[in-house]
Coordinates of C-alpha atoms and ligand atoms in Angstrom, one line a residue:
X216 CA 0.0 0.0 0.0
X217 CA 1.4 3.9 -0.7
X218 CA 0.6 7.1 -1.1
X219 CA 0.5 8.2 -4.8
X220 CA 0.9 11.5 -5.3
X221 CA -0.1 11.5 -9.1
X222 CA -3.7 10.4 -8.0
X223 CA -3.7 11.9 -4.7
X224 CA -5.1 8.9 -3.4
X225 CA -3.9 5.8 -1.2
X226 CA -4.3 2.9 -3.8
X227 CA -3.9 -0.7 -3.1
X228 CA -0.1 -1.2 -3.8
X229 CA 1.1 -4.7 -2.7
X230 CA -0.4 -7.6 -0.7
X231 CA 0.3 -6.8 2.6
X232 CA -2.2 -4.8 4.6
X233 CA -0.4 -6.2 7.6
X234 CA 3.1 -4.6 7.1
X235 CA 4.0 -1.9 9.1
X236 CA 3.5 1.4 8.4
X237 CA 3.9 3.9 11.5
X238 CA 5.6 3.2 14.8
X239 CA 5.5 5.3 17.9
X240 CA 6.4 5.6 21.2
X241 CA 2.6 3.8 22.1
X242 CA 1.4 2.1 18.9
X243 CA 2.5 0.0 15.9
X244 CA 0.2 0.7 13.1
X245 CA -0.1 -1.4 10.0
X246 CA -0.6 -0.2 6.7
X247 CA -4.5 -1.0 7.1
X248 CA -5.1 0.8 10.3
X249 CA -3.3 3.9 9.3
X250 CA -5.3 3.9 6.1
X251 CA -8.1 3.6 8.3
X252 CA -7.4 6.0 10.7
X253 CA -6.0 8.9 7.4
X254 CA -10.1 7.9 5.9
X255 CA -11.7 8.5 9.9
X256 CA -9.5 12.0 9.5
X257 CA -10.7 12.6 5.9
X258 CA -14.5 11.2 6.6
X259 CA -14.6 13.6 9.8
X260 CA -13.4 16.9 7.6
X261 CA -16.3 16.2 4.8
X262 CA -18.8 15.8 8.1
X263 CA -18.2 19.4 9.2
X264 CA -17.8 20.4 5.5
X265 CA -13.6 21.4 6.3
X266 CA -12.8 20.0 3.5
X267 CA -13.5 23.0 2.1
X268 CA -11.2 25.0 4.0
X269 CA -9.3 27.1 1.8
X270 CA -6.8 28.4 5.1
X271 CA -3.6 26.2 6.1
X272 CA -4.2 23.7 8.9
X273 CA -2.0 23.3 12.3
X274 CA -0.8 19.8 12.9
X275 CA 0.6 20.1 16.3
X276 CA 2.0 17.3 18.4
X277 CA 5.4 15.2 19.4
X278 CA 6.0 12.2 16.9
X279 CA 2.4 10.6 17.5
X280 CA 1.4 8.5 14.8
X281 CA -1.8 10.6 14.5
X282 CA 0.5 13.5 13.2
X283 CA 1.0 10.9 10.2
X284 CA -2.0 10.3 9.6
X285 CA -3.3 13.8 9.9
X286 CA -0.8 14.4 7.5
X287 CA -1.8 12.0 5.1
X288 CA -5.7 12.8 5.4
X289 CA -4.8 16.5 4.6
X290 CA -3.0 15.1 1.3
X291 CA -6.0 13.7 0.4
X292 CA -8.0 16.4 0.9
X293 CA -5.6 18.9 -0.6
X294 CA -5.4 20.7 2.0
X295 CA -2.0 22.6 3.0
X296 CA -1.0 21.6 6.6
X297 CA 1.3 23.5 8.8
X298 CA 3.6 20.6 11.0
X299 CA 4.4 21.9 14.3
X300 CA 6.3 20.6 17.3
X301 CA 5.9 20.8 21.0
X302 CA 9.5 22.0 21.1
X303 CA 7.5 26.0 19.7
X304 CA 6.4 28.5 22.6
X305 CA 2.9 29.2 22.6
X306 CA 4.1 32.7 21.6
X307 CA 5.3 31.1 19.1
X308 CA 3.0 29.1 18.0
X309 CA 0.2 32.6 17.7
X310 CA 2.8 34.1 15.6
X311 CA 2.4 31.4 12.9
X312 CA -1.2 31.2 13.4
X313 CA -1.7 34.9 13.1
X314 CA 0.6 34.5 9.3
X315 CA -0.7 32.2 7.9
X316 CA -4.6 32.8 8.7
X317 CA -5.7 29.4 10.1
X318 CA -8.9 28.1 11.2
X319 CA -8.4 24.9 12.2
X320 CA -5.9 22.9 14.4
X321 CA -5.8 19.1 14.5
X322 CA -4.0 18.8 18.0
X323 CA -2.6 15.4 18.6
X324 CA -0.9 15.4 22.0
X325 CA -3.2 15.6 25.0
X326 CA -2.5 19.2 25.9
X327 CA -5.5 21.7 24.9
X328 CA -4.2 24.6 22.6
X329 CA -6.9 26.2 22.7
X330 CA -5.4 29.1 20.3
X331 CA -7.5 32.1 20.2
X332 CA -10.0 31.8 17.1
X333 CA -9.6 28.4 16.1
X334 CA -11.5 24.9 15.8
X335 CA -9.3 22.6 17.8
X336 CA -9.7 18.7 17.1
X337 CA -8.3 16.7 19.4
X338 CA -7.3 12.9 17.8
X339 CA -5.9 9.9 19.8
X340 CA -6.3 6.5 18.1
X341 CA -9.1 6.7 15.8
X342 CA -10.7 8.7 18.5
X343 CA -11.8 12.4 17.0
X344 CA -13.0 15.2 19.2
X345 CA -14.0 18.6 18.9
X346 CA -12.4 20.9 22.0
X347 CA -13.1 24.3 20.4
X348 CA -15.4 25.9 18.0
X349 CA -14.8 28.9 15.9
X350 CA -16.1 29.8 12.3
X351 CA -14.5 27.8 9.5
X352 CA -14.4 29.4 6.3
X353 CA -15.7 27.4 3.3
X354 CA -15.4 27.6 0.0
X355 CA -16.0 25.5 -3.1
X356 CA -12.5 24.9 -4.4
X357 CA -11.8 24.8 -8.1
X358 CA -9.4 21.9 -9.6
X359 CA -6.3 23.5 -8.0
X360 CA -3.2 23.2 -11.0
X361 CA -0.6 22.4 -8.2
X362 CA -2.2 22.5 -4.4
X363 CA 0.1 23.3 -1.9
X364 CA 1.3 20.4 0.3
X365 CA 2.9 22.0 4.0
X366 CA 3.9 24.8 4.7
X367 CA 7.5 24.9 7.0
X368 CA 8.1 27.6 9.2
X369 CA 11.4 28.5 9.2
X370 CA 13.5 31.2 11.5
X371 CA 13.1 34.9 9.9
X372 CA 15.7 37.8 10.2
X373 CA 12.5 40.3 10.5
X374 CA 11.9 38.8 14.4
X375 CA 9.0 36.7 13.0
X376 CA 9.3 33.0 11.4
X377 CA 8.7 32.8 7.6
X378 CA 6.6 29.8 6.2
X379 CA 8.1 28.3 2.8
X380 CA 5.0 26.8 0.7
X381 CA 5.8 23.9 -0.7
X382 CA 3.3 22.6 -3.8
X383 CA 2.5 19.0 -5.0
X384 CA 4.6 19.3 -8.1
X385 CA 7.2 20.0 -5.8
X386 CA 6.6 17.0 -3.0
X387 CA 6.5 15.2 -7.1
X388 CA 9.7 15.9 -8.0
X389 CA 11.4 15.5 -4.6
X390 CA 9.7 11.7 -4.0
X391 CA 10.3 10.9 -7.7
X392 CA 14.2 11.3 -7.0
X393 CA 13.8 9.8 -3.5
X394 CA 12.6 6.6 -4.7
X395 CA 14.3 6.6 -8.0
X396 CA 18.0 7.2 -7.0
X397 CA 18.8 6.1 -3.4
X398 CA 18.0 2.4 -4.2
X399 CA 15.1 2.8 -1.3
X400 CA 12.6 0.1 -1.3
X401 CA 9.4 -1.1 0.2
X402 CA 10.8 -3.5 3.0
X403 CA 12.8 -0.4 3.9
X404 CA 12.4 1.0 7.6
X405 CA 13.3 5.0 8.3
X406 CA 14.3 6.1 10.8
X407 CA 13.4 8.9 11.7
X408 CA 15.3 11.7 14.3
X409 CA 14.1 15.3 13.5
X410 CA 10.8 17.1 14.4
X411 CA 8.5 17.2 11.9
X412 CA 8.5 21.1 11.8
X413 CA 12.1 20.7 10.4
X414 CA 12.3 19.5 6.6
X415 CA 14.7 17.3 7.0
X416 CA 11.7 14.9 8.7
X417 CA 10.4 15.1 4.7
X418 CA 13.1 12.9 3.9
X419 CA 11.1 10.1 5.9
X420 CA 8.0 11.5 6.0
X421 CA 7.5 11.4 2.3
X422 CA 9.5 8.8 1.3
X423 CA 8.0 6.0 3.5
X424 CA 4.4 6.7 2.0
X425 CA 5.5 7.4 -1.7
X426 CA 7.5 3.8 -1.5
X427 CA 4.9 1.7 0.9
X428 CA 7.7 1.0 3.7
X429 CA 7.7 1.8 7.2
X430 CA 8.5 4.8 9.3
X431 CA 10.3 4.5 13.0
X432 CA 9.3 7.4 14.4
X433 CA 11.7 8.3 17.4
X434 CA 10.6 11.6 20.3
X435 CA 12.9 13.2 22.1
X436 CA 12.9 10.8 25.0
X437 CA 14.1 8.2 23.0
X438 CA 16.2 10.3 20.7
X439 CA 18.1 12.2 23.3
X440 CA 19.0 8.6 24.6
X441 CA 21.8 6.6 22.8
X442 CA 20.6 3.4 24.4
X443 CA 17.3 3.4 24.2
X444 CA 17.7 4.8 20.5
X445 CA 19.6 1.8 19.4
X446 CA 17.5 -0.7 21.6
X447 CA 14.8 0.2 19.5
X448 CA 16.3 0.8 15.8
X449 CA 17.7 -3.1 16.6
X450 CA 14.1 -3.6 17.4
X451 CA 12.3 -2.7 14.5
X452 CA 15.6 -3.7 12.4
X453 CA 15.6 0.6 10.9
X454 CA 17.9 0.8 8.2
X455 CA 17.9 3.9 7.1
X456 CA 19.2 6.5 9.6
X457 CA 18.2 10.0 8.4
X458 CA 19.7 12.4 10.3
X459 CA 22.1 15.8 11.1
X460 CA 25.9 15.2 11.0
X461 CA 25.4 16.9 14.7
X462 CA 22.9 14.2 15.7
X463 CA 25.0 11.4 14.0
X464 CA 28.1 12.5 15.7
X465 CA 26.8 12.0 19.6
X466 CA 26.2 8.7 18.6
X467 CA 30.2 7.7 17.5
X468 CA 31.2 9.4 20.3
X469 CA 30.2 6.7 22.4
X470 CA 33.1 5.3 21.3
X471 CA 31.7 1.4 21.3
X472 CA 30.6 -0.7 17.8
X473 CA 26.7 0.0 18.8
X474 CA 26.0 -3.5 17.2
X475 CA 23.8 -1.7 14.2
X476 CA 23.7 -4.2 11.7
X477 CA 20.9 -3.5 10.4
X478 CA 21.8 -0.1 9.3
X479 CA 22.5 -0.1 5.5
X480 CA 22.0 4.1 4.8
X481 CA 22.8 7.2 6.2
X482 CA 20.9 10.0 4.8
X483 CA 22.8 13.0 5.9
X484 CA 21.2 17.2 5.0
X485 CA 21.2 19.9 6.9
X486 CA 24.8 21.2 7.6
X487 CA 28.3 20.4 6.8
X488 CA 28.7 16.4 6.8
X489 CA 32.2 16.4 9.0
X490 CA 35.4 14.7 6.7
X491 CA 35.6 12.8 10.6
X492 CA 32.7 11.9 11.2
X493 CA 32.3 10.0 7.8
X494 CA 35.1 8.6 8.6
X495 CA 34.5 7.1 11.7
X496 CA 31.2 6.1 10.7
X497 CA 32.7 4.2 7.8
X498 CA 34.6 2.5 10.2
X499 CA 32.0 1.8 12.7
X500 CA 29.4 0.8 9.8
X501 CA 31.3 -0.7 7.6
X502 CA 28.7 -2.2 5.8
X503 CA 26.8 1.0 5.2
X504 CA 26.7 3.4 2.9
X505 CA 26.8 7.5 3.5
X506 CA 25.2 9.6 1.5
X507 CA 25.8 13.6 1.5
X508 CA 22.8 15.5 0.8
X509 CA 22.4 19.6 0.4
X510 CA 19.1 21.5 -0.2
X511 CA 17.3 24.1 1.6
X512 CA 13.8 24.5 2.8
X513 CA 13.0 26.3 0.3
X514 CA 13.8 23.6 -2.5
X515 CA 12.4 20.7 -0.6
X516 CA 14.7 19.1 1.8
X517 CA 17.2 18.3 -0.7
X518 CA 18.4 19.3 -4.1
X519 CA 22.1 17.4 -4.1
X520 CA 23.7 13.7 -3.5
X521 CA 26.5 11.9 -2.8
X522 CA 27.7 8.3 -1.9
X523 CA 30.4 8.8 0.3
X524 CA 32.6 6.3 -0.7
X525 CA 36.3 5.1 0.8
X526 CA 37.1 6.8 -2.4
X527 CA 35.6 10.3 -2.1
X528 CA 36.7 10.4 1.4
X529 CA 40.3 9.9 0.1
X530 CA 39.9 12.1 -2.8
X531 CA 38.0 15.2 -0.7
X532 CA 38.4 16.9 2.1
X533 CA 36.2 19.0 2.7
X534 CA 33.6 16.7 1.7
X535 CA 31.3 17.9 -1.9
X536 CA 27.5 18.3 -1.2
X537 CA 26.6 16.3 -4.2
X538 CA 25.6 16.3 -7.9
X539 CA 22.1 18.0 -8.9
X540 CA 18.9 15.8 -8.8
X541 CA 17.2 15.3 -12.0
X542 CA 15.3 18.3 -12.8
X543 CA 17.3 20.7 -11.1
X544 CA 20.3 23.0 -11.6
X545 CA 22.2 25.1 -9.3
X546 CA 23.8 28.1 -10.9
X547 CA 26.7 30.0 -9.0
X548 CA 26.5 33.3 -9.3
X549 CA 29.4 34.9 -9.2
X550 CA 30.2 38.4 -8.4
X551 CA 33.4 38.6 -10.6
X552 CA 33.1 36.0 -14.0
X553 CA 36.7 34.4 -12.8
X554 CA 35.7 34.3 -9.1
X555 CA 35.9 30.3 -7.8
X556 CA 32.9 31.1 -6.0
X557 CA 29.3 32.4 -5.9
X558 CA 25.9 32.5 -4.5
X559 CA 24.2 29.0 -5.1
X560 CA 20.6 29.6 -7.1
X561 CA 18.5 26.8 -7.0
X562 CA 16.1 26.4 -10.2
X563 CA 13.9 23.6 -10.4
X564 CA 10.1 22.3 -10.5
X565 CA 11.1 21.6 -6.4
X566 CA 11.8 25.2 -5.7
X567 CA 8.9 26.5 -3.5
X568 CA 6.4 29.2 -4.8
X569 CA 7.5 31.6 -2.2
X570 CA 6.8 32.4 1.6
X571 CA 3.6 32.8 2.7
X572 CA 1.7 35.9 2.8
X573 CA 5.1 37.5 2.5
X574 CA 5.3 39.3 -1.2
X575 CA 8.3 41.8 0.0
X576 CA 10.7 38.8 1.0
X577 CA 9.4 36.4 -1.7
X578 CA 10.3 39.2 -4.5
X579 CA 13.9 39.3 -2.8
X580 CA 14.7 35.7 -2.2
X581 CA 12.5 33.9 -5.7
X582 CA 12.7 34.6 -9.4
X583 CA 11.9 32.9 -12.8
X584 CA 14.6 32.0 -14.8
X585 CA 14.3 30.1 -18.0
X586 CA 11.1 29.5 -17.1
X587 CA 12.0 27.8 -14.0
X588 CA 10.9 28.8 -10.3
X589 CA 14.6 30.0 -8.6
X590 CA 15.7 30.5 -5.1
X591 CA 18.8 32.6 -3.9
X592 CA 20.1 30.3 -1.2
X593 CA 22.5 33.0 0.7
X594 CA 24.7 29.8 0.3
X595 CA 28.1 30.1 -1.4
X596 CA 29.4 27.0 -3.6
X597 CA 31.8 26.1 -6.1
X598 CA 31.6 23.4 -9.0
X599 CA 34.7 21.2 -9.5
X600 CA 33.5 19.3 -13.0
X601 CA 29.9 18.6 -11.9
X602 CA 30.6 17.8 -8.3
X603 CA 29.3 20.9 -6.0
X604 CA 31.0 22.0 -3.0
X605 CA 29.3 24.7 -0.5
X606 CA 31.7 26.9 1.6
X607 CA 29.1 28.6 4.0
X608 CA 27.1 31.9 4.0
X609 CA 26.8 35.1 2.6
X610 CA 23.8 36.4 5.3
X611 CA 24.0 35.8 9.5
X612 CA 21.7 32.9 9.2
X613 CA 23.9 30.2 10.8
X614 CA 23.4 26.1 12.0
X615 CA 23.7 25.4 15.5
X616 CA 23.8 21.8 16.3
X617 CA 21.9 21.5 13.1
X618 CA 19.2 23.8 13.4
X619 CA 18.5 26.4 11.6
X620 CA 18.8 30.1 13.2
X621 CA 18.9 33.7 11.5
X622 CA 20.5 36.0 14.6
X623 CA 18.5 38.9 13.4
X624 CA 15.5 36.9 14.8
X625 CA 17.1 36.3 18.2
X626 CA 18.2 40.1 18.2
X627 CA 14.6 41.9 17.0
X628 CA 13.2 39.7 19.6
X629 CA 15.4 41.1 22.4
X630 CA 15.3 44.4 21.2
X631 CA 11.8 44.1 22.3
X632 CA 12.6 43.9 26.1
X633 CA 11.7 46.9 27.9
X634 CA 15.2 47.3 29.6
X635 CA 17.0 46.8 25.9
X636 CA 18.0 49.7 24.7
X637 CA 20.3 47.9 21.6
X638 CA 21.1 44.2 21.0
X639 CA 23.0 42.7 18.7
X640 CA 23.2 38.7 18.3
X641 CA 26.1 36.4 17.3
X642 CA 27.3 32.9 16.7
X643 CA 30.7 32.0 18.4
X644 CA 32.5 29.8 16.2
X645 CA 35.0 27.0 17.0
X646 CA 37.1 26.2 14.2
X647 CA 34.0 26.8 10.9
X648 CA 31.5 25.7 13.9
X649 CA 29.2 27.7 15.4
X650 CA 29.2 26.6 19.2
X651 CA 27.3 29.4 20.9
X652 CA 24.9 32.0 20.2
X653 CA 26.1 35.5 22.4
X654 CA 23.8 38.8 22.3
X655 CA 25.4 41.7 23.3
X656 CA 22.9 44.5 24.9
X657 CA 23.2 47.9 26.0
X658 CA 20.9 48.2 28.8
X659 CA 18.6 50.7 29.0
X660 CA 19.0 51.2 33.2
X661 CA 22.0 50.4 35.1
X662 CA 20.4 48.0 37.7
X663 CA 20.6 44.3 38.8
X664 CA 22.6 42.9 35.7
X665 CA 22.1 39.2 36.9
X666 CA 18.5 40.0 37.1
X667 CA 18.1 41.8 34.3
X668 CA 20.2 38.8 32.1
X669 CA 17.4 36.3 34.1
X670 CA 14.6 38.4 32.6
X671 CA 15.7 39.0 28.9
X672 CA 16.3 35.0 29.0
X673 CA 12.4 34.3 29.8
X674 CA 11.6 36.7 27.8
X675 CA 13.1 35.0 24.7
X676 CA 12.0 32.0 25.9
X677 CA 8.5 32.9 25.9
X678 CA 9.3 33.4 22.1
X679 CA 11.7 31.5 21.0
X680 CA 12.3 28.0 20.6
X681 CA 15.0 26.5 23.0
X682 CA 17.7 26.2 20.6
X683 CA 17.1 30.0 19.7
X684 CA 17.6 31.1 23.6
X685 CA 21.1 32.7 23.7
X686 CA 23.6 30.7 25.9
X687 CA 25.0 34.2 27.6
X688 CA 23.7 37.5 27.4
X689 CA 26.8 40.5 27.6
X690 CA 26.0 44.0 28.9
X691 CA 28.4 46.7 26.8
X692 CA 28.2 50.4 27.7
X693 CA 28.0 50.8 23.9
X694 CA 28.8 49.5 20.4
X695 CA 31.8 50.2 18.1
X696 CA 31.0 50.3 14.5
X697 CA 33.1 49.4 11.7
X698 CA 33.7 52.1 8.3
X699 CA 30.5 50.8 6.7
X700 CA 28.5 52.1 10.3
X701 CA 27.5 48.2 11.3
X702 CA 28.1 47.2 14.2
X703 CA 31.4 45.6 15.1
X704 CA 31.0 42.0 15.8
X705 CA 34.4 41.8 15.4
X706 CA 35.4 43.3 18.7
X707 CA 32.2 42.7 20.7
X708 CA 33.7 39.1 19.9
X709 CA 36.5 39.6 21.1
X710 CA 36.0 41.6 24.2
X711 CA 33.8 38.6 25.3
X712 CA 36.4 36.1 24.6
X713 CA 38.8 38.1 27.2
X714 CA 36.0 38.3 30.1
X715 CA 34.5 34.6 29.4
X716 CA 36.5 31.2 29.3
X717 CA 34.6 29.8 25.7
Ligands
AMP245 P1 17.3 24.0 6.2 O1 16.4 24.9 5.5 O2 17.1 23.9 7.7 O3 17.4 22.6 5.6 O4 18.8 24.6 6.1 C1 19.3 24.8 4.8 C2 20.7 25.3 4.9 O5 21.5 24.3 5.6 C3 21.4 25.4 3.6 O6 21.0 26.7 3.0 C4 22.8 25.3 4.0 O7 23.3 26.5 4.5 C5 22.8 24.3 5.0 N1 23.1 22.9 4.5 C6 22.2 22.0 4.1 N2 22.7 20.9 3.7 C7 24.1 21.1 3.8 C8 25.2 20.3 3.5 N3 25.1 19.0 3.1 N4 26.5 20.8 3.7 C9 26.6 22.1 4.1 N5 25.5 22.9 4.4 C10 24.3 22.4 4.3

């Protein structure tokens, strides 16, 4: 049984209605149930007449199957759904609400929202309850061209997230590849790490359904567990591991062979994949194979690949982020024709269609070229024959243990603290790695600094997701600013380095 995207329907695949299709933390649902529980969702919408609903949906929860199968009912429907996490503030969580217009929120942990203005349905098992009623807006919808899919919410410089709208014809392209290239099958098991308000949960999230295989889901109890993470991937035999370098690399340094036979894949996106850690992993999982990955949210989770072979890691070091997937071409663009280097620009049917309700910042970031939707990555690359290799940033949006953080965000946030006068926000870097996130804040009284540090931390916590939250706060009398009038990071850098042991 799959998911086909090209009739939008689940159709009858293979003879096994018994195989697993989506385990969690409570439940271990085979491909029948979760098609019957994805038809309760889809029956239940056409009931109230939300099918009609023409505003994105919330999805909230932790990695309970229900968020799958929510997921998968909103496919059907053809309705754009909005994935969020636990891990978001509630402040948070209004913000996005407040963006992107929606009615409706299908909450799947057992913790009311209860968001201002909204219908909230409550699902556990195939059990479906209303918990709060608003107005729904209806509307007969025409044949839609290309529907959106989800919509990700990703960190925004402006002090507000931005959500990347993501279409059918791009989830199309992006499974095509997935189950084309990789040498993926049906029998396989992902595993799966990230939250599913991070794209890099698409990998899995897609692929199981577009292939008919079976998706491990793992929360943050397990995950944040080496033991009880490889306990249960030996369980359910996962073999392919799709994760952040970051994530991947607390698990060699336990140092031990783990036992994982049954790992065949690494699926690795997000950040730089470590020359080391490939390494090591090769070593410990000799038997696996790596693969490099590189694509923004933007162009739908990934837009590169590589096998890293013994071979490539002889040959490369820094590792390359791949060749292009079918489809799709990055173009560097170059500021001088015989620079090395250049801004990557994604074109491609998997490029999104822009961020939602956000013309100003869509205008910037996407244009058409040759026909094809393009996206200005802010990522800087270089081609060596058709092999691309990507060399960091050109903006202050940086990767801190693999998520992804603009520091304008984290500053316009605490700018809005009522004893801030100025902040500025940056990452501390160890080697090309950012470690630490420091804001540096002229006060606007000269009081308590401990207590004022305590308050501007809730504060951004009542905002800001946890990996956001600076790790130190530094009071400075003033800035200095450099010949262009920013201000110099430089030196607030290094003035903290001489107070703080880093
Ligand atoms: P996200 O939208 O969270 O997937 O983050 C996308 C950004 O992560 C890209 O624009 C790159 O800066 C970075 N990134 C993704 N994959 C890689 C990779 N394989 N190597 C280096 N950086 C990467």
């Amino acid at each position: 049984m799959k998911f086909c995207f090209d009739s939008k329907k689940f159709v009858d695949h293979q003879t096994q209605p018994e195989k697993l299709a989506v385990i969690d933390d409570r439940r271990e649902l085979s491909w029948m149930q979760f098609m019957k529980e994805a038809d309760l969702i889809c029956a239940y919408f056409k009931k109230h007449g939300w099918n009609k609903q023409t505003k994105p949906i919330i999805i909230y929860g932790h990695k309970q199957a229900e968020m799958i199968t929510a997921i998968y009912a909103m496919m059907q429907l053809e309705i754009a759904y909005i994935p969020i996490d636990h891990l978001y503030p509630k402040e948070r969580i209004a913000t996005i609400l407040r963006l992107a217009g929606t009615e409706i929120v299908i909450n799947c942990s057992a913790i009311p929202l209860k968001l201002e203005g909204t219908t909230e349905l409550q699902i556990n098992n195939e059990n479906l309850q209303i918990i709060q009623q608003a107005t729904v807006t209806t509307k007969d919808k025409n044949e839609m061209p290309d529907p959106l899919v989800y919509i990700i919410f990703t960190s925004g410089s402006t002090g507000e997230p931005k959500g990347v709208q993501i279409s059918t014809e791009a989830v199309r392209s992006f499974t095509k590849w997935m189950t084309g290239d990789f040498g993926f099958s049906h029998d396989d098991v992902f595993i799966n790490t990230a939250v599913f308000s991070f794209d890099l949960s698409v990998f899995e999230l897609m692929t199981f359904g577009a292939l008919g295989a079976t998706l491990l889901m793992n929360d943050t109890k397990t995950t944040t567990n080496t033991e009880n993470l490889i306990n249960r991937i030996e369980k359910y035999q996962g073999n392919i591991w799709v994760a952040t370098p970051s994530f991947a690399l607390a698990y060699t340094r336990i140092g031990a062979d783990p036992g994982l036979d049954c790992v065949k894949y690494f699926l690795f996106c997000g950040e730089v994949l470590p020359h080391s850690l490939a390494t090591n992993l090769n070593k410990i999982f000799p038997k696996a194979r790596i693969y490099n990955t590189y694509g923004p949210t933007e162009a739908t989770v990934a837009t590169t690949l590589i096998e890293i072979s013994k071979e490539v890691l002889d040959k490369y070091n820094p590792l390359p982020v791949g060749y292009m997937k079918p489809g799709t071409k990055i173009i560097i663009d170059k500021v001088n024709h015989e620079d090395k280097e250049g801004e990557m620009i994604i074109t491609g049917d998997n490029v999104s269609i822009g961020y939602l309700n956000n013309e100003e910042l869509s205008k910037e970031k996407f244009f058409v070229h040759n026909g094809q939707r393009a996206y200005r990555t802010g990522d800087l690359g270089y081609y060596e024959g058709e092999l691309l290799f990507c060399m960091g940033r050109n903006d202050d949006q940086i990767k801190l243990k693999g998520f992804r953080i603009e520091l304008n965000e984290i500053t316009n946030i605490i700018r809005k603290h009522e004893l801030v006068d100025n902040a500025v926000t940056v990452g501390l870097k160890r080697n090309t790695e950012v470690k630490k996130i420091v804001t540096f804040v002229i006060p606007r009284i000269k009081g308590d600094i401990d207590e004022i540090k305590e308050s501007i931390i809730s504060h951004s916590k009542k905002y800001l997701p946890f990996y956001m939250v600076p790790g130190d706060i530094f009071f400075v009398d003033d800035f200095h600013y450099n010949m262009n009038y920013k201000i110099d990071t430089k030196k607030l850098i290094e003035l903290y380095l001489n107070h703080n042991l880093y």
